[in-house]
Coordinates of N, CA, C and O and ligand atoms in Angstrom, one line a residue:
M388 N 1.6 0.6 16.5 CA 1.5 -0.3 15.3 C 1.6 0.5 14.0 O 0.8 1.3 13.7
Q389 N 2.7 0.3 13.3 CA 2.9 1.1 12.0 C 3.1 0.0 10.9 O 4.1 -0.7 10.9
L390 N 2.1 -0.1 10.1 CA 2.1 -1.2 9.1 C 2.0 -0.6 7.7 O 1.2 0.2 7.4
I391 N 2.9 -1.2 6.8 CA 2.8 -0.9 5.4 C 2.3 -2.2 4.7 O 2.8 -3.3 5.0
F392 N 1.2 -2.1 3.9 CA 0.7 -3.2 3.2 C 1.1 -3.2 1.7 O 0.8 -2.3 1.0
M393 N 1.9 -4.2 1.4 CA 2.4 -4.3 0.0 C 1.7 -5.5 -0.7 O 1.0 -6.2 -0.1
G394 N 2.0 -5.6 -2.0 CA 1.4 -6.7 -2.7 C 0.8 -6.2 -4.0 O 0.5 -5.0 -4.1
P395 N 0.7 -7.1 -5.0 CA 0.2 -6.6 -6.3 C -1.3 -6.2 -6.2 O -2.0 -6.5 -5.3
P396 N -1.7 -5.5 -7.3 CA -3.1 -5.1 -7.3 C -4.0 -6.4 -7.3 O -3.7 -7.3 -7.9
G397 N -5.0 -6.4 -6.4 CA -5.9 -7.5 -6.3 C -5.5 -8.5 -5.3 O -6.1 -9.5 -5.0
A398 N -4.4 -8.2 -4.6 CA -3.9 -9.2 -3.6 C -4.7 -9.2 -2.3 O -4.6 -10.2 -1.5
G399 N -5.5 -8.2 -2.1 CA -6.4 -8.1 -0.9 C -5.9 -7.2 0.1 O -6.4 -7.3 1.3
K400 N -5.0 -6.4 -0.2 CA -4.4 -5.4 0.7 C -5.5 -4.6 1.4 O -5.5 -4.4 2.6
G401 N -6.3 -4.0 0.5 CA -7.3 -3.0 1.0 C -8.3 -3.7 2.0 O -8.7 -3.2 3.0
T402 N -8.7 -4.9 1.6 CA -9.7 -5.7 2.4 C -9.1 -6.0 3.7 O -9.7 -5.8 4.8
Q403 N -7.9 -6.6 3.8 CA -7.2 -7.0 5.0 C -6.9 -5.7 5.9 O -7.1 -5.7 7.1
A404 N -6.5 -4.7 5.2 CA -6.1 -3.4 5.9 C -7.3 -2.9 6.7 O -7.2 -2.4 7.8
Q405 N -8.5 -2.9 6.0 CA -9.7 -2.4 6.6 C -10.1 -3.2 7.8 O -10.4 -2.6 8.8
V406 N -10.1 -4.5 7.7 CA -10.5 -5.3 8.8 C -9.6 -5.2 10.0 O -10.0 -4.9 11.1
L407 N -8.3 -5.2 9.7 CA -7.3 -5.1 10.9 C -7.3 -3.7 11.5 O -7.1 -3.6 12.7
A408 N -7.4 -2.7 10.7 CA -7.4 -1.3 11.2 C -8.6 -1.1 12.1 O -8.5 -0.5 13.2
A409 N -9.8 -1.7 11.8 CA -11.0 -1.6 12.6 C -10.7 -2.3 13.9 O -11.1 -1.9 15.0
L410 N -10.1 -3.5 13.8 CA -9.9 -4.4 15.0 C -8.9 -3.6 16.0 O -9.1 -3.7 17.2
W411 N -7.9 -3.0 15.4 CA -6.8 -2.4 16.2 C -7.1 -1.0 16.5 O -6.3 -0.3 17.1
K412 N -8.2 -0.5 16.0 CA -8.6 1.0 16.2 C -7.5 1.9 15.8 O -7.1 2.8 16.5
I413 N -6.9 1.7 14.6 CA -6.0 2.6 14.0 C -6.5 3.0 12.6 O -7.2 2.2 12.0
P414 N -6.1 4.2 12.1 CA -6.6 4.5 10.7 C -6.0 3.7 9.6 O -4.9 3.2 9.7
H415 N -6.9 3.4 8.7 CA -6.5 2.7 7.4 C -6.3 3.8 6.4 O -7.3 4.5 6.0
I416 N -5.1 4.0 5.9 CA -4.8 5.0 5.0 C -4.5 4.4 3.7 O -3.4 3.8 3.5
S417 N -5.4 4.6 2.7 CA -5.2 4.0 1.4 C -5.0 5.2 0.4 O -5.8 6.0 0.2
T418 N -3.8 5.2 -0.2 CA -3.5 6.3 -1.2 C -4.4 6.1 -2.4 O -4.8 7.1 -3.0
G419 N -4.8 4.9 -2.8 CA -5.7 4.7 -3.9 C -7.1 5.4 -3.6 O -7.7 6.1 -4.4
D420 N -7.6 5.1 -2.3 CA -8.9 5.8 -1.9 C -8.8 7.3 -1.9 O -9.7 8.0 -2.3
I421 N -7.6 7.8 -1.4 CA -7.5 9.3 -1.3 C -7.5 9.8 -2.7 O -8.1 10.8 -3.0
L422 N -6.7 9.2 -3.6 CA -6.6 9.7 -5.0 C -8.0 9.6 -5.7 O -8.4 10.5 -6.4
R423 N -8.8 8.5 -5.5 CA -10.1 8.3 -6.1 C -11.0 9.4 -5.6 O -11.8 10.0 -6.4
A424 N -10.9 9.8 -4.3 CA -11.8 10.8 -3.8 C -11.4 12.2 -4.4 O -12.3 13.0 -4.7
C425 N -10.1 12.4 -4.7 CA -9.7 13.7 -5.3 C -10.2 13.7 -6.8 O -10.6 14.8 -7.3
V426 N -10.2 12.5 -7.4 CA -10.7 12.5 -8.8 C -12.2 12.8 -8.8 O -12.7 13.6 -9.6
V427 N -13.0 12.2 -7.9 CA -14.4 12.4 -7.9 C -14.7 13.9 -7.6 O -15.6 14.5 -8.2
A428 N -13.9 14.5 -6.7 CA -14.2 15.9 -6.3 C -13.6 16.9 -7.3 O -13.7 18.1 -7.1
K429 N -12.9 16.4 -8.3 CA -12.2 17.2 -9.3 C -11.3 18.3 -8.7 O -11.3 19.4 -9.2
T430 N -10.6 17.9 -7.7 CA -9.6 18.8 -7.1 C -8.4 18.9 -8.2 O -8.3 18.1 -9.0
P431 N -7.6 20.0 -8.0 CA -6.4 20.1 -8.9 C -5.6 18.8 -8.9 O -5.1 18.3 -10.0
L432 N -5.4 18.2 -7.8 CA -4.7 16.9 -7.6 C -5.4 15.8 -8.4 O -4.8 15.0 -9.1
G433 N -6.7 15.7 -8.2 CA -7.5 14.7 -8.9 C -7.4 14.8 -10.4 O -7.3 13.8 -11.1
L434 N -7.4 16.0 -10.8 CA -7.4 16.2 -12.3 C -6.0 15.8 -12.8 O -5.9 15.2 -13.9
K435 N -5.0 16.0 -12.1 CA -3.6 15.6 -12.5 C -3.5 14.1 -12.5 O -2.9 13.5 -13.3
A436 N -4.1 13.5 -11.5 CA -3.9 12.0 -11.2 C -4.7 11.2 -12.1 O -4.3 10.0 -12.5
Q437 N -5.8 11.6 -12.6 CA -6.8 10.8 -13.3 C -6.2 10.0 -14.5 O -6.5 8.8 -14.6
A438 N -5.5 10.7 -15.3 CA -5.1 10.1 -16.6 C -4.1 8.9 -16.3 O -4.1 7.8 -16.9
Y439 N -3.2 9.1 -15.2 CA -2.3 8.1 -14.8 C -3.0 6.8 -14.3 O -2.7 5.7 -14.7
M440 N -4.0 7.1 -13.5 CA -4.8 6.0 -12.9 C -5.6 5.2 -13.9 O -5.5 4.0 -13.9
D441 N -6.2 6.0 -14.8 CA -7.0 5.3 -15.9 C -6.1 4.4 -16.8 O -6.5 3.4 -17.3
A442 N -4.8 4.8 -16.9 CA -3.9 4.1 -17.8 C -3.2 2.9 -17.0 O -2.5 2.1 -17.7
G443 N -3.4 2.9 -15.8 CA -2.8 1.8 -14.9 C -1.3 2.2 -14.6 O -0.6 1.4 -14.1
D444 N -1.0 3.5 -14.8 CA 0.4 3.9 -14.4 C 0.4 4.5 -13.0 O -0.7 4.8 -12.5
L445 N 1.6 4.6 -12.5 CA 1.7 5.3 -11.2 C 1.5 6.8 -11.3 O 2.0 7.4 -12.3
V446 N 0.9 7.4 -10.3 CA 0.9 8.8 -10.2 C 2.2 9.3 -9.8 O 2.9 8.6 -9.0
P447 N 2.7 10.5 -10.3 CA 4.1 10.9 -10.0 C 4.4 10.9 -8.5 O 3.5 11.3 -7.7
D448 N 5.6 10.5 -8.1 CA 6.0 10.4 -6.7 C 5.7 11.6 -5.9 O 5.2 11.5 -4.8
Q449 N 6.0 12.8 -6.5 CA 5.9 14.0 -5.7 C 4.5 14.3 -5.2 O 4.3 14.7 -4.0
L450 N 3.5 13.9 -6.0 CA 2.1 14.1 -5.6 C 1.8 13.2 -4.4 O 1.1 13.6 -3.5
L451 N 2.3 12.0 -4.5 CA 2.0 11.0 -3.4 C 2.7 11.4 -2.2 O 2.2 11.3 -1.1
M452 N 3.9 11.9 -2.3 CA 4.7 12.3 -1.1 C 3.9 13.4 -0.4 O 3.8 13.4 0.9
D453 N 3.4 14.4 -1.1 CA 2.6 15.5 -0.5 C 1.4 15.0 0.2 O 1.1 15.4 1.3
I454 N 0.7 14.0 -0.5 CA -0.5 13.5 0.1 C -0.2 12.8 1.4 O -0.8 13.0 2.5
V455 N 0.8 11.9 1.4 CA 1.2 11.1 2.6 C 1.7 12.0 3.7 O 1.3 11.8 4.9
Q456 N 2.5 13.0 3.4 CA 3.0 13.9 4.4 C 1.9 14.6 5.1 O 1.8 14.6 6.4
E457 N 0.9 15.1 4.4 CA -0.2 15.8 5.0 C -1.0 14.8 5.9 O -1.4 15.1 7.0
R458 N -1.3 13.6 5.3 CA -2.1 12.7 6.0 C -1.4 12.2 7.4 O -2.1 12.0 8.4
M459 N -0.1 12.1 7.3 CA 0.6 11.6 8.5 C 0.6 12.6 9.6 O 0.9 12.3 10.8
N460 N 0.4 13.9 9.2 CA 0.4 14.9 10.2 C -1.0 15.1 10.9 O -1.1 15.9 11.8
Q461 N -2.0 14.4 10.5 CA -3.3 14.4 11.1 C -3.2 13.8 12.5 O -2.5 12.8 12.7
P462 N -4.0 14.3 13.5 CA -3.9 13.8 14.8 C -4.1 12.3 15.0 O -3.5 11.7 15.8
D463 N -5.0 11.8 14.2 CA -5.3 10.3 14.3 C -4.3 9.4 13.9 O -4.3 8.2 14.2
A464 N -3.2 10.0 13.2 CA -2.1 9.1 12.8 C -1.0 9.1 13.8 O 0.1 8.5 13.5
S465 N -1.2 9.7 15.0 CA -0.1 9.8 15.8 C 0.3 8.5 16.6 O 1.4 8.2 16.9
S466 N -0.7 7.6 16.7 CA -0.4 6.4 17.5 C -0.3 5.1 16.7 O -0.3 4.0 17.2
G467 N -0.4 5.3 15.4 CA -0.3 4.1 14.5 C -1.2 4.2 13.3 O -2.1 5.0 13.3
W468 N -1.0 3.3 12.4 CA -1.7 3.3 11.1 C -1.4 2.1 10.3 O -0.4 1.4 10.5
I469 N -2.3 1.8 9.3 CA -2.0 0.8 8.3 C -2.0 1.6 7.0 O -3.0 2.2 6.6
L470 N -0.9 1.6 6.4 CA -0.7 2.4 5.1 C -0.9 1.4 3.9 O -0.1 0.4 3.9
D471 N -1.8 1.6 3.1 CA -2.2 0.7 2.0 C -1.9 1.3 0.7 O -2.7 2.3 0.4
G472 N -0.9 0.8 -0.1 CA -0.7 1.4 -1.4 C 0.4 2.4 -1.4 O 0.7 3.0 -2.5
F473 N 1.1 2.6 -0.3 CA 2.3 3.5 -0.2 C 3.2 2.9 0.8 O 2.8 2.5 1.8
P474 N 4.5 2.9 0.6 CA 5.2 3.3 -0.7 C 5.1 2.3 -1.8 O 5.0 1.1 -1.5
R475 N 5.2 2.8 -3.0 CA 5.1 1.9 -4.2 C 6.2 2.0 -5.1 O 6.3 1.3 -6.1
T476 N 7.2 2.9 -4.8 CA 8.4 3.0 -5.5 C 9.6 3.2 -4.5 O 9.4 3.5 -3.4
V477 N 10.8 2.9 -5.0 CA 12.0 3.1 -4.1 C 12.1 4.6 -3.6 O 12.3 4.8 -2.5
P478 N 11.9 5.6 -4.5 CA 12.0 6.9 -4.0 C 10.9 7.2 -3.0 O 11.2 7.9 -2.0
Q479 N 9.7 6.7 -3.1 CA 8.7 6.9 -2.1 C 9.1 6.2 -0.8 O 8.9 6.8 0.3
A480 N 9.7 5.0 -0.8 CA 10.2 4.4 0.4 C 11.2 5.2 1.1 O 11.2 5.4 2.3
A481 N 12.2 5.8 0.3 CA 13.2 6.6 0.9 C 12.7 7.8 1.6 O 13.0 8.2 2.6
F482 N 11.7 8.4 0.8 CA 11.1 9.7 1.4 C 10.3 9.3 2.7 O 10.4 10.0 3.7
F483 N 9.6 8.2 2.7 CA 8.8 7.8 3.8 C 9.7 7.5 5.1 O 9.4 7.9 6.2
D484 N 10.8 6.9 4.8 CA 11.8 6.6 5.9 C 12.2 8.0 6.5 O 12.3 8.0 7.8
K485 N 12.5 8.9 5.7 CA 12.9 10.2 6.2 C 11.8 10.9 7.0 O 12.0 11.5 8.1
L486 N 10.6 10.8 6.4 CA 9.5 11.4 7.1 C 9.2 10.8 8.5 O 9.0 11.5 9.4
L487 N 9.4 9.5 8.6 CA 9.2 8.8 9.9 C 10.3 9.2 10.9 O 10.1 9.4 12.1
C488 N 11.5 9.4 10.3 CA 12.6 9.8 11.2 C 12.3 11.2 11.7 O 12.5 11.4 12.9
D489 N 11.8 12.1 10.9 CA 11.5 13.5 11.3 C 10.4 13.4 12.4 O 10.5 14.2 13.3
V490 N 9.4 12.6 12.2 CA 8.3 12.5 13.1 C 8.7 11.9 14.4 O 8.4 12.4 15.5
S491 N 9.5 10.8 14.3 CA 9.8 10.1 15.6 C 11.1 10.5 16.2 O 11.4 9.9 17.3
G492 N 11.8 11.4 15.6 CA 13.1 11.8 16.3 C 14.2 10.8 15.9 O 14.1 10.0 15.0
A493 N 15.3 10.9 16.6 CA 16.5 10.1 16.3 C 16.2 8.6 16.3 O 15.3 8.1 17.0
G494 N 16.9 7.9 15.4 CA 16.7 6.5 15.3 C 15.9 6.1 14.1 O 16.2 5.2 13.4
G495 N 14.8 6.8 13.9 CA 13.9 6.6 12.7 C 13.4 5.2 12.7 O 13.1 4.6 13.7
T496 N 13.3 4.6 11.5 CA 12.7 3.3 11.3 C 13.6 2.2 10.9 O 13.1 1.1 10.7
S497 N 14.9 2.5 10.9 CA 15.7 1.5 10.3 C 16.2 0.5 11.3 O 16.7 -0.6 11.0
G498 N 16.0 0.8 12.6 CA 16.5 -0.1 13.6 C 15.6 -1.3 13.7 O 14.4 -1.3 13.4
K499 N 16.1 -2.4 14.2 CA 15.3 -3.7 14.4 C 14.2 -3.5 15.4 O 13.2 -4.1 15.3
D500 N 14.4 -2.6 16.4 CA 13.4 -2.5 17.4 C 12.2 -1.7 17.1 O 11.2 -1.5 17.8
C501 N 12.3 -1.0 15.9 CA 11.2 -0.1 15.5 C 10.0 -0.8 15.2 O 10.0 -2.0 14.8
A502 N 8.8 -0.2 15.4 CA 7.5 -0.8 15.2 C 7.1 -1.0 13.8 O 6.2 -1.8 13.6
L503 N 7.8 -0.5 12.8 CA 7.4 -0.6 11.4 C 7.5 -2.0 10.9 O 8.5 -2.7 11.1
R504 N 6.4 -2.5 10.3 CA 6.4 -3.7 9.6 C 5.9 -3.6 8.2 O 4.9 -2.8 8.0
A505 N 6.5 -4.2 7.3 CA 6.0 -4.2 5.9 C 5.4 -5.6 5.5 O 6.2 -6.6 5.5
V506 N 4.1 -5.6 5.3 CA 3.4 -6.9 5.0 C 3.4 -7.1 3.5 O 2.9 -6.2 2.8
N507 N 3.8 -8.2 3.0 CA 3.6 -8.5 1.6 C 2.6 -9.6 1.5 O 2.8 -10.8 2.0
L508 N 1.5 -9.4 0.7 CA 0.6 -10.4 0.4 C 0.9 -11.0 -1.0 O 0.8 -10.2 -2.0
D509 N 1.2 -12.2 -1.1 CA 1.7 -12.8 -2.3 C 0.5 -13.6 -3.0 O -0.2 -14.5 -2.3
V510 N 0.2 -13.4 -4.3 CA -0.9 -14.1 -5.0 C -0.4 -14.2 -6.4 O 0.1 -13.3 -7.0
P511 N -0.6 -15.4 -7.0 CA -0.2 -15.6 -8.4 C -1.0 -14.7 -9.4 O -2.1 -14.4 -9.2
D512 N -0.3 -14.4 -10.5 CA -0.9 -13.5 -11.5 C -2.3 -13.8 -12.0 O -3.2 -13.0 -12.1
D513 N -2.5 -15.1 -12.4 CA -3.7 -15.5 -13.0 C -4.9 -15.3 -12.0 O -6.0 -14.9 -12.3
I514 N -4.7 -15.5 -10.7 CA -5.7 -15.3 -9.7 C -5.9 -13.8 -9.6 O -7.1 -13.4 -9.4
L515 N -4.9 -13.0 -9.6 CA -5.1 -11.6 -9.5 C -5.9 -11.0 -10.6 O -6.9 -10.2 -10.4
V516 N -5.7 -11.4 -11.8 CA -6.4 -10.9 -13.0 C -7.9 -11.3 -12.8 O -8.8 -10.5 -13.0
A517 N -8.2 -12.6 -12.4 CA -9.5 -13.0 -12.3 C -10.2 -12.2 -11.2 O -11.4 -11.7 -11.3
R518 N -9.6 -11.9 -10.1 CA -10.2 -11.2 -8.9 C -10.5 -9.7 -9.4 O -11.6 -9.2 -9.1
L519 N -9.5 -9.1 -10.1 CA -9.7 -7.7 -10.5 C -10.8 -7.6 -11.5 O -11.6 -6.6 -11.4
L520 N -10.9 -8.5 -12.4 CA -12.0 -8.5 -13.4 C -13.3 -8.6 -12.8 O -14.3 -7.9 -13.2
S521 N -13.5 -9.4 -11.8 CA -14.7 -9.6 -11.1 C -15.1 -8.4 -10.2 O -16.2 -8.1 -9.9
R522 N -14.1 -7.6 -9.8 CA -14.3 -6.4 -9.0 C -14.9 -5.3 -9.7 O -15.8 -4.6 -9.3
G523 N -14.5 -5.1 -11.0 CA -15.1 -4.1 -11.9 C -15.0 -2.6 -11.5 O -15.9 -1.8 -11.9
R524 N -13.9 -2.2 -10.9 CA -13.7 -0.8 -10.7 C -13.3 -0.1 -12.0 O -13.0 -0.8 -13.0
Q525 N -13.4 1.2 -12.1 CA -13.2 1.9 -13.4 C -11.9 1.5 -14.0 O -11.8 1.4 -15.2
D526 N -10.8 1.3 -13.2 CA -9.5 0.9 -13.8 C -9.3 -0.6 -13.8 O -8.2 -1.0 -13.9
D527 N -10.3 -1.4 -13.7 CA -10.2 -2.8 -13.7 C -10.6 -3.5 -15.1 O -11.2 -4.5 -15.1
N528 N -10.2 -2.9 -16.2 CA -10.3 -3.6 -17.5 C -9.0 -4.3 -17.7 O -8.0 -4.0 -17.2
E529 N -9.1 -5.4 -18.6 CA -8.0 -6.3 -18.8 C -6.7 -5.6 -19.2 O -5.6 -5.9 -18.6
E530 N -6.7 -4.6 -20.0 CA -5.5 -3.9 -20.5 C -4.8 -3.2 -19.3 O -3.6 -3.2 -19.1
T531 N -5.7 -2.5 -18.6 CA -5.2 -1.7 -17.4 C -4.6 -2.6 -16.4 O -3.6 -2.3 -15.7
I532 N -5.3 -3.7 -16.2 CA -4.8 -4.6 -15.1 C -3.4 -5.2 -15.5 O -2.6 -5.2 -14.7
R533 N -3.3 -5.6 -16.8 CA -1.9 -6.1 -17.2 C -0.9 -5.0 -17.0 O 0.2 -5.3 -16.5
R534 N -1.2 -3.8 -17.3 CA -0.3 -2.7 -17.1 C 0.1 -2.5 -15.6 O 1.2 -2.3 -15.2
R535 N -1.0 -2.6 -14.8 CA -0.7 -2.3 -13.3 C 0.2 -3.5 -12.8 O 1.0 -3.3 -11.9
L536 N -0.1 -4.7 -13.3 CA 0.8 -5.8 -12.8 C 2.2 -5.6 -13.3 O 3.2 -5.8 -12.5
Q537 N 2.4 -5.1 -14.5 CA 3.8 -4.9 -15.0 C 4.4 -3.8 -14.2 O 5.6 -3.9 -13.7
V538 N 3.7 -2.7 -13.9 CA 4.2 -1.6 -13.1 C 4.6 -2.1 -11.7 O 5.7 -1.8 -11.2
Y539 N 3.7 -3.0 -11.2 CA 4.0 -3.5 -9.9 C 5.3 -4.3 -9.9 O 6.2 -4.1 -9.0
R540 N 5.5 -5.2 -10.8 CA 6.7 -6.0 -10.9 C 8.0 -5.1 -11.1 O 9.0 -5.4 -10.4
E541 N 7.9 -4.1 -11.9 CA 9.0 -3.3 -12.1 C 9.4 -2.3 -11.0 O 10.5 -2.1 -10.6
Q542 N 8.3 -1.6 -10.5 CA 8.6 -0.6 -9.5 C 8.4 -0.9 -8.1 O 9.0 -0.3 -7.2
T543 N 7.4 -1.7 -7.8 CA 7.0 -2.0 -6.4 C 7.7 -3.2 -5.8 O 8.1 -3.2 -4.7
E544 N 7.8 -4.3 -6.6 CA 8.4 -5.5 -6.1 C 9.8 -5.3 -5.4 O 10.1 -6.0 -4.4
P545 N 10.6 -4.4 -6.0 CA 11.9 -4.3 -5.4 C 11.9 -3.9 -3.9 O 12.8 -4.0 -3.1
L546 N 10.7 -3.3 -3.5 CA 10.6 -2.9 -2.1 C 10.6 -4.1 -1.1 O 10.9 -4.0 0.0
I547 N 10.2 -5.3 -1.7 CA 10.2 -6.4 -0.8 C 11.6 -6.7 -0.3 O 11.8 -6.9 0.9
A548 N 12.6 -6.6 -1.2 CA 14.0 -6.9 -0.8 C 14.4 -5.7 0.2 O 15.2 -6.0 1.1
F549 N 14.0 -4.5 -0.1 CA 14.4 -3.4 0.7 C 13.9 -3.6 2.2 O 14.7 -3.5 3.1
Y550 N 12.7 -4.1 2.4 CA 12.2 -4.3 3.8 C 12.7 -5.6 4.4 O 12.9 -5.7 5.6
R551 N 12.9 -6.6 3.5 CA 13.5 -7.8 4.0 C 14.9 -7.6 4.5 O 15.2 -8.1 5.6
A552 N 15.7 -6.8 3.8 CA 17.1 -6.5 4.3 C 17.1 -5.8 5.6 O 18.0 -6.0 6.4
R553 N 16.0 -5.1 5.9 CA 15.9 -4.4 7.2 C 15.2 -5.2 8.3 O 14.9 -4.7 9.4
E554 N 14.9 -6.5 7.9 CA 14.2 -7.4 8.8 C 12.8 -6.8 9.3 O 12.4 -7.0 10.4
Q555 N 12.2 -6.1 8.4 CA 10.9 -5.6 8.7 C 9.8 -6.3 7.8 O 8.6 -5.9 8.0
L556 N 10.1 -7.2 7.0 CA 9.2 -7.9 6.1 C 8.4 -9.0 6.8 O 9.0 -9.8 7.5
V557 N 7.1 -9.0 6.6 CA 6.2 -10.1 7.0 C 5.6 -10.6 5.7 O 4.8 -9.9 5.1
A558 N 5.9 -11.8 5.3 CA 5.4 -12.3 4.0 C 4.3 -13.3 4.3 O 4.4 -14.2 5.1
V559 N 3.1 -13.1 3.7 CA 1.9 -13.9 3.9 C 1.4 -14.4 2.6 O 1.3 -13.6 1.6
D560 N 0.9 -15.7 2.5 CA 0.3 -16.2 1.3 C -1.1 -15.7 1.2 O -2.0 -16.0 2.0
G561 N -1.4 -14.8 0.2 CA -2.7 -14.2 0.1 C -3.7 -15.0 -0.8 O -4.8 -14.6 -1.0
D562 N -3.2 -16.2 -1.3 CA -4.1 -17.0 -2.1 C -4.9 -18.0 -1.3 O -4.9 -19.2 -1.5
R563 N -5.6 -17.5 -0.3 CA -6.4 -18.3 0.6 C -7.6 -17.5 1.0 O -7.7 -16.3 0.7
D564 N -8.6 -18.2 1.7 CA -9.8 -17.5 2.1 C -9.4 -16.3 2.9 O -8.5 -16.3 3.7
M565 N -10.3 -15.3 2.7 CA -10.0 -14.0 3.4 C -9.8 -14.1 4.9 O -8.9 -13.6 5.5
E566 N -10.7 -15.0 5.5 CA -10.6 -15.1 7.0 C -9.3 -15.8 7.4 O -8.8 -15.5 8.5
V567 N -8.8 -16.7 6.6 CA -7.6 -17.4 6.9 C -6.4 -16.4 6.9 O -5.5 -16.4 7.7
V568 N -6.4 -15.6 5.8 CA -5.4 -14.6 5.7 C -5.4 -13.6 6.8 O -4.4 -13.3 7.4
T569 N -6.6 -13.2 7.2 CA -6.7 -12.2 8.4 C -6.2 -12.8 9.6 O -5.4 -12.2 10.3
A570 N -6.5 -14.1 9.9 CA -6.0 -14.8 11.1 C -4.5 -14.9 11.1 O -3.8 -14.7 12.1
E571 N -3.9 -15.2 9.9 CA -2.5 -15.3 9.9 C -1.8 -14.0 10.1 O -0.8 -13.9 10.8
L572 N -2.4 -12.9 9.5 CA -1.8 -11.6 9.7 C -1.9 -11.2 11.2 O -0.9 -10.7 11.8
Q573 N -3.0 -11.5 11.8 CA -3.2 -11.2 13.2 C -2.1 -11.8 14.1 O -1.5 -11.2 14.9
Q574 N -1.9 -13.1 13.7 CA -1.0 -13.9 14.5 C 0.5 -13.3 14.3 O 1.2 -13.2 15.2
A575 N 0.8 -13.1 13.0 CA 2.1 -12.6 12.7 C 2.5 -11.2 13.3 O 3.6 -11.0 13.5
L576 N 1.4 -10.4 13.4 CA 1.7 -9.0 13.8 C 1.3 -8.8 15.3 O 1.6 -7.7 15.8
S577 N 0.7 -9.8 16.0 CA 0.2 -9.5 17.3 C 1.3 -9.2 18.3 O 1.1 -8.6 19.3
G578 N 2.5 -9.6 18.0 CA 3.6 -9.3 19.0 C 4.0 -7.8 18.9 O 4.8 -7.4 19.8
D579 N 3.6 -7.1 17.9 CA 3.9 -5.7 17.8 C 3.2 -4.8 18.8 O 2.1 -5.2 19.2
S580 N 3.7 -3.6 19.0 CA 3.0 -2.7 19.8 C 2.8 -1.4 19.1 O 3.4 -1.1 18.1
Ligands
ADP175 P1 -4.6 -1.5 -6.7 O1 -3.6 -1.8 -5.6 O2 -5.8 -2.3 -6.7 O3 -4.0 -1.3 -8.1 P2 -5.0 1.2 -5.5 O4 -6.3 1.6 -5.0 O5 -4.0 1.0 -4.4 O6 -5.2 -0.1 -6.4 O7 -4.4 2.3 -6.5 C1 -5.1 2.7 -7.6 C2 -4.2 3.6 -8.5 O8 -3.9 4.8 -7.8 C3 -2.9 3.0 -9.0 O9 -3.0 2.2 -10.1 C4 -2.1 4.3 -9.2 O10 -2.3 4.9 -10.4 C5 -2.5 5.2 -8.1 N1 -1.7 5.1 -6.8 C6 -2.1 4.7 -5.6 N2 -1.1 4.7 -4.7 C7 0.0 5.2 -5.4 C8 1.4 5.4 -5.1 N3 1.8 5.2 -3.8 N4 2.2 5.9 -6.1 C9 1.7 6.1 -7.3 N5 0.5 5.9 -7.7 C10 -0.4 5.4 -6.8

């Protein structure tokens, strides 16, 4: 099971990824969580990333590529994972494609039979803003939220077409109760191995 969770900030990616990863006993890899841990620990990477995150901007691609490459090489990532928050740009997606090719050998992830699925959780903007404001994380003030939504539309939304063209997209309406969304994801993805 190789899953990418996409969707705007506040769509519920993290919540759903956590529940399903526990159920399927695969790691939940959240680049936002990894970055926040680096910020708290004041590592060189955290110090570089913090200003971008506080402004609602994306952290430069190269830093994310290094993080993901290292994480994917950990032993627990060998039999599957849910990747939450990556890829978020077209260059990140291209990089990830190549990384999976290198890991899995010939064929990579572009074939129809490959296990990779990209899940998009769709939620209207006004609901997203309300959800994020009530969450109250450090980067959840109204100005930063608007910026993150704009960045999402400009840089991340094009990935939906990218994965749809490869027949890897699973689109789910995220504007429903959490349990309903979980059940639909389970059903949509249960045919995968
Ligand atoms: P959300 O989806 O709620 O905005 P995340 O926890 O996924 O939150 O990410 C928080 C912040 O971390 C983003 O606003 C961005 O600055 C940074 N970040 C996370 N993943 C990436 C990524 N793949 N590329 C660039 N920046 C990222």
